[in-house]
Amino acid sequence: MNIYDFLPIRLLLGGAYWLVTTLSDLLAPLAGANGAALAIIVLTIAVRCLLIPVGLSQVRAGITRRRLAPKIAELQTKHRNNQQVLQEKLMALYREENASPFAGCLPVLAQTPVLMAVYGLFVQATIGGQANELLGHTLFGIPLSSSLVGLIGSGSLTWVSGTLFAVLIILIAVIAGLSRHLLTPPIPETAATASGRAASAGSGPGQGTMPDLTQMTRMLSFMPFITAVIAAFVPLAATLYLLTTTAWTLGERLVINRALGVDHTGAPREL
């Protein structure tokens, strides 16, 4: 089943399609043939503005996790041989701190249908039973429906299209690098060490193990670079969306961090 046939997603997609085509018509006098491409950028920014509360929730959840990390590590070490007691102590800790281990997760899940509908604008050939007119427009003469890999495979790649895709993909990769450098906090040594000790000490019969997530955390920090790889395979319209939303995410997170007094390590600054 096509996820875009699911009624809520289909309705969101139809609304987003009406909005982006209307924006395209309004921007045509200003941007000419590139009006649709500009409309994609404007729509993406508008949607991300609506989702600012989600970003705020994620940052606050991150602050809470880092604040509780030393206490959690201490509990993991102290109760590494009794997983039931450990879970009870962890839940008690979250209650005392008026926090939740799932803080920031639900808002992210809530935004998924919206982002999925917006992304569908750039990859669906038909919307509401009609041809997706958005993909019939161009940017500097390059169809918004074309992809870098597709152009290479068909032998249709020109220096103009190659340069455009190269610039967009490089920009996405640069923003991803900045995001990893500026937004990925160092792994707390206490938490990593305690988790590692618990993993090795809790390996006896009938004993649970506390997984060391250090390596996984490091691997996830490279996830933004995958966006640059994806940009080579998706239509140009989607590439513009990916660049815009990636740049917005970096800027939004930096602004929120500054507003909440969060330093480069992801921890609140001392007043």
Short mmCIF file of C-alpha atoms in Angstrom, two decimals:
data_model
loop_
_atom_site.label_atom_id
_atom_site.label_comp_id
_atom_site.label_asym_id
_atom_site.label_seq_id
_atom_site.Cartn_x
_atom_site.Cartn_y
_atom_site.Cartn_z
CA MET A 1 0.00 0.00 0.00
CA ASN A 2 1.22 3.46 -0.93
CA ILE A 3 1.50 5.52 2.26
CA TYR A 4 0.25 8.51 0.30
CA ASP A 5 -3.08 6.72 -0.20
CA PHE A 6 -3.64 6.84 3.56
CA LEU A 7 -6.42 9.40 4.06
CA PRO A 8 -4.70 11.77 6.56
CA ILE A 9 -1.50 11.81 4.49
CA ARG A 10 -3.48 12.24 1.28
CA LEU A 11 -5.34 15.22 2.71
CA LEU A 12 -2.13 16.81 3.96
CA LEU A 13 -0.50 16.18 0.60
CA GLY A 14 -3.42 17.77 -1.25
CA GLY A 15 -3.32 20.84 0.98
CA ALA A 16 0.45 21.19 0.61
CA TYR A 17 0.16 20.79 -3.17
CA TRP A 18 -2.45 23.55 -3.38
CA LEU A 19 -0.25 25.81 -1.27
CA VAL A 20 2.96 25.24 -3.23
CA THR A 21 1.27 25.68 -6.61
CA THR A 22 -0.38 28.88 -5.38
CA LEU A 23 2.97 30.14 -4.13
CA SER A 24 4.52 29.22 -7.48
CA ASP A 25 1.97 31.34 -9.34
CA LEU A 26 2.46 34.26 -6.94
CA LEU A 27 6.25 34.11 -7.24
CA ALA A 28 6.31 33.68 -11.02
CA PRO A 29 6.42 37.45 -11.69
CA LEU A 30 9.41 37.72 -9.36
CA ALA A 31 11.36 34.55 -10.21
CA GLY A 32 10.06 33.76 -13.69
CA ALA A 33 10.57 30.12 -14.70
CA ASN A 34 12.27 29.48 -11.36
CA GLY A 35 9.15 30.42 -9.39
CA ALA A 36 8.26 26.81 -8.54
CA ALA A 37 11.74 26.18 -7.13
CA LEU A 38 11.46 29.32 -4.99
CA ALA A 39 7.99 28.20 -3.88
CA ILE A 40 9.47 24.92 -2.63
CA ILE A 41 11.96 26.82 -0.49
CA VAL A 42 9.28 29.19 0.86
CA LEU A 43 6.92 26.29 1.66
CA THR A 44 9.68 24.37 3.43
CA ILE A 45 10.54 27.39 5.58
CA ALA A 46 6.86 27.97 6.38
CA VAL A 47 6.41 24.36 7.50
CA ARG A 48 9.57 24.43 9.60
CA CYS A 49 8.36 27.64 11.27
CA LEU A 50 5.22 25.80 12.33
CA LEU A 51 7.39 23.00 13.73
CA ILE A 52 9.60 25.23 15.88
CA PRO A 53 7.91 23.92 19.07
CA VAL A 54 9.13 20.43 18.11
CA GLY A 55 12.71 21.66 17.89
CA LEU A 56 12.33 23.43 21.22
CA SER A 57 11.03 20.22 22.78
CA GLN A 58 13.98 18.23 21.43
CA VAL A 59 16.55 20.66 22.82
CA ARG A 60 14.91 20.69 26.24
CA ALA A 61 14.76 16.90 26.22
CA GLY A 62 18.46 16.79 25.37
CA ILE A 63 19.27 19.12 28.27
CA THR A 64 17.32 16.86 30.63
CA ARG A 65 19.08 13.72 29.39
CA ARG A 66 22.52 15.26 29.84
CA ARG A 67 21.60 16.58 33.29
CA LEU A 68 20.46 13.14 34.41
CA ALA A 69 23.27 11.20 32.69
CA PRO A 70 25.60 11.10 35.75
CA LYS A 71 22.78 9.93 38.04
CA ILE A 72 21.68 7.31 35.52
CA ALA A 73 25.26 6.08 35.16
CA GLU A 74 25.55 5.80 38.94
CA LEU A 75 22.36 3.72 39.10
CA GLN A 76 23.53 1.52 36.23
CA THR A 77 26.75 0.78 38.09
CA LYS A 78 25.11 0.26 41.47
CA HIS A 79 22.31 -2.03 40.25
CA ARG A 80 23.96 -3.63 37.24
CA ASN A 81 23.26 -7.11 38.60
CA ASN A 82 19.55 -6.56 39.16
CA GLN A 83 17.74 -5.21 36.13
CA GLN A 84 14.34 -5.07 37.84
CA VAL A 85 15.65 -2.87 40.64
CA LEU A 86 17.54 -0.77 38.10
CA GLN A 87 14.39 -0.08 36.09
CA GLU A 88 12.47 0.80 39.26
CA LYS A 89 15.20 3.20 40.37
CA LEU A 90 15.34 4.80 36.92
CA MET A 91 11.58 5.34 36.86
CA ALA A 92 11.75 6.79 40.37
CA LEU A 93 14.52 9.15 39.24
CA TYR A 94 12.45 10.38 36.29
CA ARG A 95 9.46 10.94 38.57
CA GLU A 96 11.55 12.90 41.05
CA GLU A 97 12.95 15.05 38.27
CA ASN A 98 9.52 15.46 36.65
CA ALA A 99 11.02 14.12 33.42
CA SER A 100 10.37 11.30 31.00
CA PRO A 101 12.75 8.98 29.14
CA PHE A 102 10.60 9.60 26.08
CA ALA A 103 10.71 13.39 26.31
CA GLY A 104 11.02 14.89 22.85
CA CYS A 105 10.03 11.66 21.08
CA LEU A 106 6.27 12.19 20.80
CA PRO A 107 6.53 15.66 19.21
CA VAL A 108 8.94 14.23 16.65
CA LEU A 109 6.50 11.44 15.83
CA ALA A 110 3.67 13.97 15.58
CA GLN A 111 5.51 15.99 12.93
CA THR A 112 6.22 12.94 10.76
CA PRO A 113 2.93 13.00 8.77
CA VAL A 114 3.44 16.68 7.96
CA LEU A 115 7.01 16.23 6.73
CA MET A 116 5.99 13.08 4.85
CA ALA A 117 3.24 14.99 3.04
CA VAL A 118 5.61 17.83 2.12
CA TYR A 119 8.24 15.39 0.86
CA GLY A 120 5.56 13.64 -1.19
CA LEU A 121 5.16 16.82 -3.25
CA PHE A 122 8.58 16.21 -4.74
CA VAL A 123 8.48 12.48 -5.40
CA GLN A 124 4.85 11.71 -6.33
CA ALA A 125 4.16 11.76 -10.08
CA THR A 126 0.43 12.20 -9.47
CA ILE A 127 -1.46 13.97 -6.68
CA GLY A 128 -5.21 13.69 -6.27
CA GLY A 129 -5.44 11.69 -9.48
CA GLN A 130 -3.83 14.49 -11.49
CA ALA A 131 -0.30 14.89 -12.83
CA ASN A 132 2.02 16.65 -10.38
CA GLU A 133 2.48 19.95 -12.21
CA LEU A 134 5.17 21.02 -9.77
CA LEU A 135 7.60 18.49 -11.23
CA GLY A 136 7.03 19.93 -14.69
CA HIS A 137 8.74 23.18 -13.73
CA THR A 138 12.47 23.85 -13.96
CA LEU A 139 15.36 25.48 -12.12
CA PHE A 140 17.85 27.10 -14.49
CA GLY A 141 16.33 24.99 -17.24
CA ILE A 142 16.72 21.71 -15.33
CA PRO A 143 13.45 19.83 -14.65
CA LEU A 144 12.54 19.60 -10.99
CA SER A 145 11.68 15.95 -11.64
CA SER A 146 15.25 15.05 -12.65
CA SER A 147 17.84 13.53 -10.31
CA LEU A 148 21.62 13.46 -10.52
CA VAL A 149 21.78 9.67 -10.70
CA GLY A 150 18.96 9.61 -13.24
CA LEU A 151 20.70 12.15 -15.48
CA ILE A 152 23.95 10.24 -15.28
CA GLY A 153 22.23 6.95 -16.04
CA SER A 154 20.42 8.35 -19.07
CA GLY A 155 23.49 10.17 -20.35
CA SER A 156 21.62 13.49 -20.11
CA LEU A 157 23.92 15.15 -17.58
CA THR A 158 25.20 18.54 -18.76
CA TRP A 159 27.72 20.82 -17.17
CA VAL A 160 24.88 23.08 -16.03
CA SER A 161 22.89 20.30 -14.35
CA GLY A 162 26.06 18.68 -13.01
CA THR A 163 27.24 21.95 -11.50
CA LEU A 164 23.85 22.68 -9.96
CA PHE A 165 23.56 19.27 -8.32
CA ALA A 166 27.20 19.40 -7.20
CA VAL A 167 26.66 22.80 -5.53
CA LEU A 168 23.47 21.67 -3.78
CA ILE A 169 24.95 18.38 -2.56
CA ILE A 170 28.16 20.02 -1.38
CA LEU A 171 26.14 22.63 0.52
CA ILE A 172 24.14 19.87 2.21
CA ALA A 173 27.37 18.06 3.16
CA VAL A 174 28.92 21.27 4.53
CA ILE A 175 25.82 22.01 6.61
CA ALA A 176 25.85 18.40 7.85
CA GLY A 177 29.48 18.82 8.91
CA LEU A 178 28.69 22.05 10.73
CA SER A 179 25.73 20.39 12.43
CA ARG A 180 27.89 17.52 13.64
CA HIS A 181 30.58 19.91 14.86
CA LEU A 182 28.33 22.48 16.51
CA LEU A 183 25.38 20.43 17.71
CA THR A 184 26.71 16.99 18.65
CA PRO A 185 27.72 17.11 22.32
CA PRO A 186 30.58 14.95 23.58
CA ILE A 187 29.55 11.64 25.13
CA PRO A 188 29.67 11.99 28.93
CA GLU A 189 32.63 9.95 30.11
CA THR A 190 30.84 8.85 33.27
CA ALA A 191 27.87 7.46 31.39
CA ALA A 192 29.99 5.70 28.79
CA THR A 193 32.32 4.23 31.40
CA ALA A 194 29.51 3.07 33.67
CA SER A 195 27.65 1.55 30.77
CA GLY A 196 30.76 -0.28 29.65
CA ARG A 197 31.40 -1.61 33.17
CA ALA A 198 27.82 -2.74 33.49
CA ALA A 199 27.97 -4.50 30.14
CA SER A 200 31.02 -6.50 31.17
CA ALA A 201 29.95 -7.16 34.75
CA GLY A 202 26.39 -8.17 33.98
CA SER A 203 27.21 -11.03 31.65
CA GLY A 204 26.72 -13.84 34.13
CA PRO A 205 23.91 -16.40 33.94
CA GLY A 206 20.51 -14.87 34.52
CA GLN A 207 21.94 -11.35 34.60
CA GLY A 208 20.89 -8.62 32.21
CA THR A 209 23.41 -6.48 30.41
CA MET A 210 23.49 -2.74 30.01
CA PRO A 211 24.50 -2.07 26.41
CA ASP A 212 27.28 0.40 25.71
CA LEU A 213 25.68 2.87 23.31
CA THR A 214 28.84 4.92 22.86
CA GLN A 215 29.64 3.58 19.41
CA MET A 216 26.02 3.82 18.31
CA THR A 217 25.91 7.45 19.42
CA ARG A 218 29.04 8.19 17.42
CA MET A 219 27.57 6.47 14.37
CA LEU A 220 24.33 8.43 14.65
CA SER A 221 26.31 11.66 14.67
CA PHE A 222 27.19 10.95 11.04
CA MET A 223 23.54 10.55 10.02
CA PRO A 224 23.25 14.11 8.63
CA PHE A 225 25.78 13.19 5.94
CA ILE A 226 23.39 10.55 4.62
CA THR A 227 21.15 13.40 3.49
CA ALA A 228 23.86 14.45 1.02
CA VAL A 229 23.92 10.92 -0.40
CA ILE A 230 20.12 10.81 -0.67
CA ALA A 231 20.18 14.13 -2.52
CA ALA A 232 21.95 12.46 -5.43
CA PHE A 233 19.09 10.00 -5.93
CA VAL A 234 15.95 12.09 -5.39
CA PRO A 235 14.39 14.63 -7.77
CA LEU A 236 15.83 18.13 -7.88
CA ALA A 237 12.69 19.41 -6.15
CA ALA A 238 13.40 17.10 -3.20
CA THR A 239 17.06 18.13 -3.19
CA LEU A 240 15.99 21.76 -2.74
CA TYR A 241 13.76 20.67 0.12
CA LEU A 242 16.56 18.69 1.77
CA LEU A 243 18.98 21.62 1.52
CA THR A 244 16.45 24.08 2.92
CA THR A 245 15.32 21.89 5.81
CA THR A 246 18.90 20.91 6.70
CA ALA A 247 20.02 24.53 6.79
CA TRP A 248 16.94 25.52 8.78
CA THR A 249 17.53 22.76 11.32
CA LEU A 250 21.08 23.96 11.95
CA GLY A 251 20.06 27.60 12.30
CA GLU A 252 17.03 26.81 14.45
CA ARG A 253 19.01 24.61 16.82
CA LEU A 254 21.75 27.23 17.23
CA VAL A 255 19.17 29.94 17.99
CA ILE A 256 17.29 27.73 20.47
CA ASN A 257 20.53 26.69 22.17
CA ARG A 258 21.49 30.32 22.57
CA ALA A 259 18.03 31.28 23.85
CA LEU A 260 18.09 28.47 26.43
CA GLY A 261 21.67 29.18 27.43
CA VAL A 262 23.07 25.88 26.13
CA ASP A 263 26.81 25.79 25.43
CA HIS A 264 28.67 23.84 22.72
CA THR A 265 28.63 20.69 24.84
CA GLY A 266 24.84 20.72 24.98
CA ALA A 267 24.76 21.60 28.68
CA PRO A 268 23.22 24.75 30.20
CA ARG A 269 25.73 27.52 30.74
CA GLU A 270 26.57 28.43 34.28
CA LEU A 271 25.07 31.75 35.25
#
